[in-house]
PDB file of C-alpha atoms in Angstrom:
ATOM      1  CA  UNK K 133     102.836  83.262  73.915  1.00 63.00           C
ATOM      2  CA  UNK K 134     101.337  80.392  72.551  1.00 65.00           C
ATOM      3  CA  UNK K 135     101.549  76.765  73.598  1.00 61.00           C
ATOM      4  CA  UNK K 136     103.968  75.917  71.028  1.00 63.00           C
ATOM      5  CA  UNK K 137     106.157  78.447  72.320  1.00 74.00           C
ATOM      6  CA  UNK K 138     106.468  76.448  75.621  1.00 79.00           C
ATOM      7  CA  UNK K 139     109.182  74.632  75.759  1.00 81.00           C
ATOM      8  CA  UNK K 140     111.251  76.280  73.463  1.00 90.00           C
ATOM      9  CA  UNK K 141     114.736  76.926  74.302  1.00 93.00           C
ATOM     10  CA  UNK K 142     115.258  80.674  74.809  1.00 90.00           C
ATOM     11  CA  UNK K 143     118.757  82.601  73.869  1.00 92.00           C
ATOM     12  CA  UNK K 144     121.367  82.776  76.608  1.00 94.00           C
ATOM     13  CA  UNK K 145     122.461  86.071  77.611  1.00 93.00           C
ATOM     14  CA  UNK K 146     125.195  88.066  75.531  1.00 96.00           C
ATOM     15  CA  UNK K 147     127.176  90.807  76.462  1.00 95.00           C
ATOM     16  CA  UNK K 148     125.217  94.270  76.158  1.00 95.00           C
ATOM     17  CA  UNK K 149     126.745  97.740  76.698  1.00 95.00           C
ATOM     18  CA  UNK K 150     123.758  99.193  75.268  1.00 94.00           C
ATOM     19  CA  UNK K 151     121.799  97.538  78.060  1.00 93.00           C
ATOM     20  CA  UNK K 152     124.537  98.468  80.420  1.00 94.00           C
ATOM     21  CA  UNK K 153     124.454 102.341  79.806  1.00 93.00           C
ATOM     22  CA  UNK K 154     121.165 102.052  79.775  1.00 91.00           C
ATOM     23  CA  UNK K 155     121.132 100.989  83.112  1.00 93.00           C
ATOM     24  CA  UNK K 156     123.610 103.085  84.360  1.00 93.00           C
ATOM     25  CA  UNK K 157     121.604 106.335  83.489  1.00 91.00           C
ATOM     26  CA  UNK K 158     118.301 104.604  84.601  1.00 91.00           C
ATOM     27  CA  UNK K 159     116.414 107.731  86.456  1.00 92.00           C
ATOM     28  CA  UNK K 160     112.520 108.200  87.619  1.00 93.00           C
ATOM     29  CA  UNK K 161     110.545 111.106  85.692  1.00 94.00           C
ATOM     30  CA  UNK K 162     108.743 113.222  87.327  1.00 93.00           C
ATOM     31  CA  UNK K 163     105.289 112.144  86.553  1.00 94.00           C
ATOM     32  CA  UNK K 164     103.931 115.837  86.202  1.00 93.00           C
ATOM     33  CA  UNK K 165     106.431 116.258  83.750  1.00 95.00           C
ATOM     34  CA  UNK K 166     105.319 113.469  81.823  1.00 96.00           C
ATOM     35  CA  UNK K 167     103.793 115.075  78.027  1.00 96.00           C
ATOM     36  CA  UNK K 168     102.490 113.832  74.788  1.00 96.00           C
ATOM     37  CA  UNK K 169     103.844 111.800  72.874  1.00 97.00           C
ATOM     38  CA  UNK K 170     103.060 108.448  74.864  1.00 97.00           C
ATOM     39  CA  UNK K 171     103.325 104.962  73.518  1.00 97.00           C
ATOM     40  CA  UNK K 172     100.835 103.741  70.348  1.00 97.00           C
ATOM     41  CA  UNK K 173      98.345 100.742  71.505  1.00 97.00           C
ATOM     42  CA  UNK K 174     100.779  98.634  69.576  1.00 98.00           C
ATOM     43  CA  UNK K 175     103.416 100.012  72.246  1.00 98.00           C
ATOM     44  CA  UNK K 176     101.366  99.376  75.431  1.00 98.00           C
ATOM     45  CA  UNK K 177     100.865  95.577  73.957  1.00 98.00           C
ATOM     46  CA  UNK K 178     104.523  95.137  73.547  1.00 98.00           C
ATOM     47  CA  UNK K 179     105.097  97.187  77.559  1.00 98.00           C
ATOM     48  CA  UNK K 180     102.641  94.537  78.743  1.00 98.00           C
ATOM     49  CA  UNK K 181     104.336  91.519  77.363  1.00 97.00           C
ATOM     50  CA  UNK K 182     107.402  92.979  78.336  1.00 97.00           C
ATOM     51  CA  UNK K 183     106.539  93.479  82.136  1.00 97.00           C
ATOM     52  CA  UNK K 184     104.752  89.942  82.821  1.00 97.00           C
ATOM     53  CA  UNK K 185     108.109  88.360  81.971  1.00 96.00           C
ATOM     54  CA  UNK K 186     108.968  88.604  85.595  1.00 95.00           C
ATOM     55  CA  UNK K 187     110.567  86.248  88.382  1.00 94.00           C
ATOM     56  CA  UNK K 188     107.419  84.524  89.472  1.00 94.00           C
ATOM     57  CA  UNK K 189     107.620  81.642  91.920  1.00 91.00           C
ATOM     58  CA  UNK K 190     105.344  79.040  91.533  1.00 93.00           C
ATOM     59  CA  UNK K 191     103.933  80.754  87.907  1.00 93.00           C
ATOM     60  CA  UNK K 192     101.028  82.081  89.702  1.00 96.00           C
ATOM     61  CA  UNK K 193     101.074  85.529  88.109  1.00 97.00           C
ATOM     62  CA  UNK K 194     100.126  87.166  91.257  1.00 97.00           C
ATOM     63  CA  UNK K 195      99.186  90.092  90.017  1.00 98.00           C
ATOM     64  CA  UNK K 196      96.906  92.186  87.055  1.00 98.00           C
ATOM     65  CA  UNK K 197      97.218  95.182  84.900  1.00 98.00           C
ATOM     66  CA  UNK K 198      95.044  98.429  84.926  1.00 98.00           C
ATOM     67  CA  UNK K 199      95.915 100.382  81.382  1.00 98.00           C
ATOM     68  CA  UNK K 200      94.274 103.994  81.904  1.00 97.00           C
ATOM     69  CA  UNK K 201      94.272 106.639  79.656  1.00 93.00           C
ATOM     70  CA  UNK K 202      92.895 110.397  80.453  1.00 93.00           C
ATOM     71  CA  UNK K 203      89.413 109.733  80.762  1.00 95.00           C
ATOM     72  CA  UNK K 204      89.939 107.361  82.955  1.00 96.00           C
ATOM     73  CA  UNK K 205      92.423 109.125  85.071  1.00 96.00           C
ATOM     74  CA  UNK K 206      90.818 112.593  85.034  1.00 96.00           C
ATOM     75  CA  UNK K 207      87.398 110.857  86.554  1.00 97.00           C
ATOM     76  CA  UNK K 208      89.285 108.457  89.238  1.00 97.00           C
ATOM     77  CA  UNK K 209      91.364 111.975  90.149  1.00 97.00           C
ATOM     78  CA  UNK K 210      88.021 113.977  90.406  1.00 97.00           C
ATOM     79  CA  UNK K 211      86.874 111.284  92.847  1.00 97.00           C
ATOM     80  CA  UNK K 212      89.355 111.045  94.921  1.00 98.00           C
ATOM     81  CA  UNK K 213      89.509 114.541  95.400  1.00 97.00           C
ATOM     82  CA  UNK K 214      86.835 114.650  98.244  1.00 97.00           C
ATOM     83  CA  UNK K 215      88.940 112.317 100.254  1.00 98.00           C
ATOM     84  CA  UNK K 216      91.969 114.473  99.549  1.00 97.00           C
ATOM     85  CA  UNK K 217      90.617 116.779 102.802  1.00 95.00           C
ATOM     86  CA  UNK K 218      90.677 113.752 104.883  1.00 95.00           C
ATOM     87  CA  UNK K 219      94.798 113.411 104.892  1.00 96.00           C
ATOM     88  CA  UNK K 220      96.949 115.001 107.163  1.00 95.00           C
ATOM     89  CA  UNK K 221      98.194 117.347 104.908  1.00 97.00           C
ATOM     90  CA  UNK K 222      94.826 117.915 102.803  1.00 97.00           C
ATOM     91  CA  UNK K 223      96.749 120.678 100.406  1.00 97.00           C
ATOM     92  CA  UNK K 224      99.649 118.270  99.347  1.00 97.00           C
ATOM     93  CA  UNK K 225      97.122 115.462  99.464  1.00 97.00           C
ATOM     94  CA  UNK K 226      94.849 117.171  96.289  1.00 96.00           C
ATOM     95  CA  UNK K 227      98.400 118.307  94.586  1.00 95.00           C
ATOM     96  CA  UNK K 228      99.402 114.955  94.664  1.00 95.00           C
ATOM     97  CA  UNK K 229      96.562 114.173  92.059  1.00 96.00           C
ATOM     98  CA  UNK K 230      98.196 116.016  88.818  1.00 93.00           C
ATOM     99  CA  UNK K 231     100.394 112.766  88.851  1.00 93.00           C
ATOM    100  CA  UNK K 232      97.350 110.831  88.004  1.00 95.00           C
ATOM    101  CA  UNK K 233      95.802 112.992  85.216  1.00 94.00           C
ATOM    102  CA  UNK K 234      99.297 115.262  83.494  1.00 94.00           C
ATOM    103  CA  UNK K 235     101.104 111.596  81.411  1.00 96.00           C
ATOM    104  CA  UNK K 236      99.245 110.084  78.614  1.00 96.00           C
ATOM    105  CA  UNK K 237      99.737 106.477  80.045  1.00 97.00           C
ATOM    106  CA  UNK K 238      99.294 104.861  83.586  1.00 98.00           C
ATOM    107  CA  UNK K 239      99.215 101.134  83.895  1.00 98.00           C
ATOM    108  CA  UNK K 240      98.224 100.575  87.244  1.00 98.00           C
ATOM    109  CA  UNK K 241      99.912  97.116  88.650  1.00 98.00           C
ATOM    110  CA  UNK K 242      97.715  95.646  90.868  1.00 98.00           C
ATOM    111  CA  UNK K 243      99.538  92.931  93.495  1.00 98.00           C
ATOM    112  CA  UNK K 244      96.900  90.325  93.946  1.00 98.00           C
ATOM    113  CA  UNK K 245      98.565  87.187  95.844  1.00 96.00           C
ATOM    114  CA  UNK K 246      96.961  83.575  95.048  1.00 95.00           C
ATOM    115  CA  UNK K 247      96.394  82.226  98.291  1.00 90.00           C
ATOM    116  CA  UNK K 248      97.117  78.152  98.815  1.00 85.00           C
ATOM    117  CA  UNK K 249      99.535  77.369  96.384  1.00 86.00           C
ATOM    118  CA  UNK K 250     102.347  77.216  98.980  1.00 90.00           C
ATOM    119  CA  UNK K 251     104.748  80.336  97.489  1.00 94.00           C
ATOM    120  CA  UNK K 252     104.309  83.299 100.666  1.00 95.00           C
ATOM    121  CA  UNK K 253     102.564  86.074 100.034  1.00 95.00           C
ATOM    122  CA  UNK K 254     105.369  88.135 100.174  1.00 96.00           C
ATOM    123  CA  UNK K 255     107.371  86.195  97.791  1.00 96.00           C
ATOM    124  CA  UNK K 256     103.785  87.298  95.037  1.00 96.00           C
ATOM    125  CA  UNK K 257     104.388  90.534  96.281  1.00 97.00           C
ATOM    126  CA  UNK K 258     107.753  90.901  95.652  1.00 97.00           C
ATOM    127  CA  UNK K 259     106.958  90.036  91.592  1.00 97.00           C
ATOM    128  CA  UNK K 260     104.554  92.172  91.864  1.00 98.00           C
ATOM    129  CA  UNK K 261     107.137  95.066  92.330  1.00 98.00           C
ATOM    130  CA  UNK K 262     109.326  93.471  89.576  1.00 98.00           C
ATOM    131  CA  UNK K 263     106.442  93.688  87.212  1.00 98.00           C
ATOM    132  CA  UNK K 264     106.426  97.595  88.504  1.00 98.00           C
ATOM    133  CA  UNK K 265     110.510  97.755  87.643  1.00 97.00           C
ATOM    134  CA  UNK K 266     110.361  95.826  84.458  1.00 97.00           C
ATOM    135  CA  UNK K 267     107.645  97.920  83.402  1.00 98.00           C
ATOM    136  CA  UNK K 268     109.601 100.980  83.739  1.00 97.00           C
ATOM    137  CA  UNK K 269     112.930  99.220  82.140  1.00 97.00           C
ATOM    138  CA  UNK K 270     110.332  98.748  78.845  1.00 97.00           C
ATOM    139  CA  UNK K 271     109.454 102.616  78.437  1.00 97.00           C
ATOM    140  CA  UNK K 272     112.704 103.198  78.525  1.00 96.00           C
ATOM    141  CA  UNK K 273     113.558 100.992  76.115  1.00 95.00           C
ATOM    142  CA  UNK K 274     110.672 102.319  73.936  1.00 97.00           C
ATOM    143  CA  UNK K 275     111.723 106.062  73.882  1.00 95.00           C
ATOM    144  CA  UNK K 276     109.731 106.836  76.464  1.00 97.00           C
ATOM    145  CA  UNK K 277     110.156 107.922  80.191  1.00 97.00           C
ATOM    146  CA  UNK K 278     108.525 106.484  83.680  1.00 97.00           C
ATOM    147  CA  UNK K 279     107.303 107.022  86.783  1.00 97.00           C
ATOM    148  CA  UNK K 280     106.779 104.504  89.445  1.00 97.00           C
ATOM    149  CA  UNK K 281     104.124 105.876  92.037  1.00 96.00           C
ATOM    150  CA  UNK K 282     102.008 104.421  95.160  1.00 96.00           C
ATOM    151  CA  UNK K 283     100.624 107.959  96.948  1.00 96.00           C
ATOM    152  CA  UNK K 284      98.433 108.424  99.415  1.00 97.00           C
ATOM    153  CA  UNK K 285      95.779 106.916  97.210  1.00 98.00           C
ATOM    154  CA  UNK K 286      97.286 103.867  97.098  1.00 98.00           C
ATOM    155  CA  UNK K 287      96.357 102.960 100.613  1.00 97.00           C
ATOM    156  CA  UNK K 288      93.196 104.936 101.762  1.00 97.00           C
ATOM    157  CA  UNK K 289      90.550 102.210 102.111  1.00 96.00           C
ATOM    158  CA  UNK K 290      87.889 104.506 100.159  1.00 97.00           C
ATOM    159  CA  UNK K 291      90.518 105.253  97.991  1.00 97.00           C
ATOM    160  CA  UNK K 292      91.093 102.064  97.154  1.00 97.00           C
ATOM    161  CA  UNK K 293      87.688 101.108  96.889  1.00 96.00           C
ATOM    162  CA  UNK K 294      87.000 103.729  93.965  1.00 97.00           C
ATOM    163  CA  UNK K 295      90.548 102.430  92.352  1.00 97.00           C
ATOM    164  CA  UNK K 296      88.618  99.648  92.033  1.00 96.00           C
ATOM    165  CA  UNK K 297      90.483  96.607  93.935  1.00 97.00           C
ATOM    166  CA  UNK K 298      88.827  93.435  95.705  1.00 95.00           C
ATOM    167  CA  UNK K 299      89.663  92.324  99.355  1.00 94.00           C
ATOM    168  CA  UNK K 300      93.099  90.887  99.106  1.00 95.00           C
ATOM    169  CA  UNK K 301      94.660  93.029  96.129  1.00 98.00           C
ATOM    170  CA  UNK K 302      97.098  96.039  96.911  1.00 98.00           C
ATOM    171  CA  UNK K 303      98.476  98.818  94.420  1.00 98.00           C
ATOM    172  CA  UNK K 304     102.063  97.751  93.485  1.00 98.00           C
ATOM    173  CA  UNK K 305     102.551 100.993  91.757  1.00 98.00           C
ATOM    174  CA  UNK K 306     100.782 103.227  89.112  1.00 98.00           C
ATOM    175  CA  UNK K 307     103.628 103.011  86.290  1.00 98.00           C
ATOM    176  CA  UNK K 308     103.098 106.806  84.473  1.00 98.00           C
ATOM    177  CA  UNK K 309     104.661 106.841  80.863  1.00 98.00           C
ATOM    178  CA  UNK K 310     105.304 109.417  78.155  1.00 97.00           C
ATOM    179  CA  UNK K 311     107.961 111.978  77.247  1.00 97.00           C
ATOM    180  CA  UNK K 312     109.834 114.515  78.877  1.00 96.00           C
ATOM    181  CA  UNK K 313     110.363 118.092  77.639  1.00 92.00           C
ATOM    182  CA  UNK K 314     114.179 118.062  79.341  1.00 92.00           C
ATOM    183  CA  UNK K 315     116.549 115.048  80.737  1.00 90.00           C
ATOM    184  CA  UNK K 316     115.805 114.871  84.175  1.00 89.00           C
ATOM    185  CA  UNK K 317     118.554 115.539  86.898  1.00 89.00           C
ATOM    186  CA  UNK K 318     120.318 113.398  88.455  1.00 91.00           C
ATOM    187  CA  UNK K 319     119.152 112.272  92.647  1.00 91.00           C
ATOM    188  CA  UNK K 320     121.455 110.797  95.644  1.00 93.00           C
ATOM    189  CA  UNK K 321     122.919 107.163  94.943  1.00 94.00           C
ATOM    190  CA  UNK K 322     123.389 104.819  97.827  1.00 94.00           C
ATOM    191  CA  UNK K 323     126.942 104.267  99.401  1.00 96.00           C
ATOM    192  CA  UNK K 324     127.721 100.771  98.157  1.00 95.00           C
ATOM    193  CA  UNK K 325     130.482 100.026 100.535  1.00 94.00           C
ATOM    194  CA  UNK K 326     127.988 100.721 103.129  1.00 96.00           C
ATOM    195  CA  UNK K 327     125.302  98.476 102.067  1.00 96.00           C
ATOM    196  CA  UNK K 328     127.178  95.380 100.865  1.00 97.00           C
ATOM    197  CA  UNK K 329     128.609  92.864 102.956  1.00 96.00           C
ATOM    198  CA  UNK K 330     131.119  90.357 100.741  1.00 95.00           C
ATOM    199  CA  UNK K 331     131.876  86.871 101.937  1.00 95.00           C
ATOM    200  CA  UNK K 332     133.517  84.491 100.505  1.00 95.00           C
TER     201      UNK K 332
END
């Protein structure tokens, strides 16, 4: 976006049954399962652009992007493999790591709130974890397939400190793209009677 664009009127939303079905299928991959072919450097631009046009109160952009690819990945996993025996279950703890180095895309989301501007942290959180979903809602719309992960990684304070995040910033999710060899199956949906409360 340039500054010319500001300020431009944007179109209003139409009606979409593509969007709707795609929705309506909307499932997490497995990131182990996640193969070759992943998206083109043109296609990680356009997943980029795509996920910073979040809700984002105040226009703060509270948060960064991480784009690893397999070197990267393999030498953070390797790392953080000493500190796998430190978790209370040390075996699932070093599996867990094959979700970092089998896709050929991560883009780590990084939440890092802007303090003194007056919108609550958890409000820069919370877009954050948009960024994370709309992320996800772009592979899809690519070809491709997701996976939205934390793991234990995500909040071990050596961990974190190889991961390389500064005091303040928090993992929002490690977004895994690329393909999938078979559709994935379909998980437990919530009860929507029991978790909505109408009034009028």
């Amino acid at each position: 976006m340039t500054d010319a664009d500001l300020g431009q009127a944007l179109p209003l939303p139409t009606p979409s049954p593509e969007l709707e079905a795609r929705l309506a299928v909307r499932r997490s991959a497995p990131a182990q399962a996640l193969a070759a072919p992943g998206p083109s450097p043109d296609q990680v631009e356009r997943l980029l652009r795509l996920g910073a046009r979040t809700p984002d109160h105040g226009k703060l952009f509270p948060w960064r992007f991480v784009v690893m690819g397999p070197h990267s990945r393999a030498a953070l996993a390797e790392a953080l493999r000493p500190l796998a025996a430190g978790q209370p279950d040390p075996g699932k703890a070093r599996a867990a790591l094959a979700k970092l180095t089998a896709p050929p895309l991560t883009i780590l989301v990084v939440s890092a709130p802007v303090e003194g501007r007056g919108t609550p942290v958890w409000e820069q959180q919370l877009s954050a974890g948009a960024v994370c979903m709309n992320l996800e809602h772009a592979a899809h719309a690519l070809g491709y397939s997701a996976s939205w992960i934390t793991d234990w990684y995500s909040y071990d304070p050596q961990a974190i400190e190889l991961i390389g995040l500064v005091p303040g910033e928090q993992v929002a999710g490690f977004i895994h793209v690329g393909t999938l060899a078979a559709p994935p199956l379909e998980r437990p949906r919530p009860d929507l009677a029991a978790r909505t409360d109408y009034r009028s």
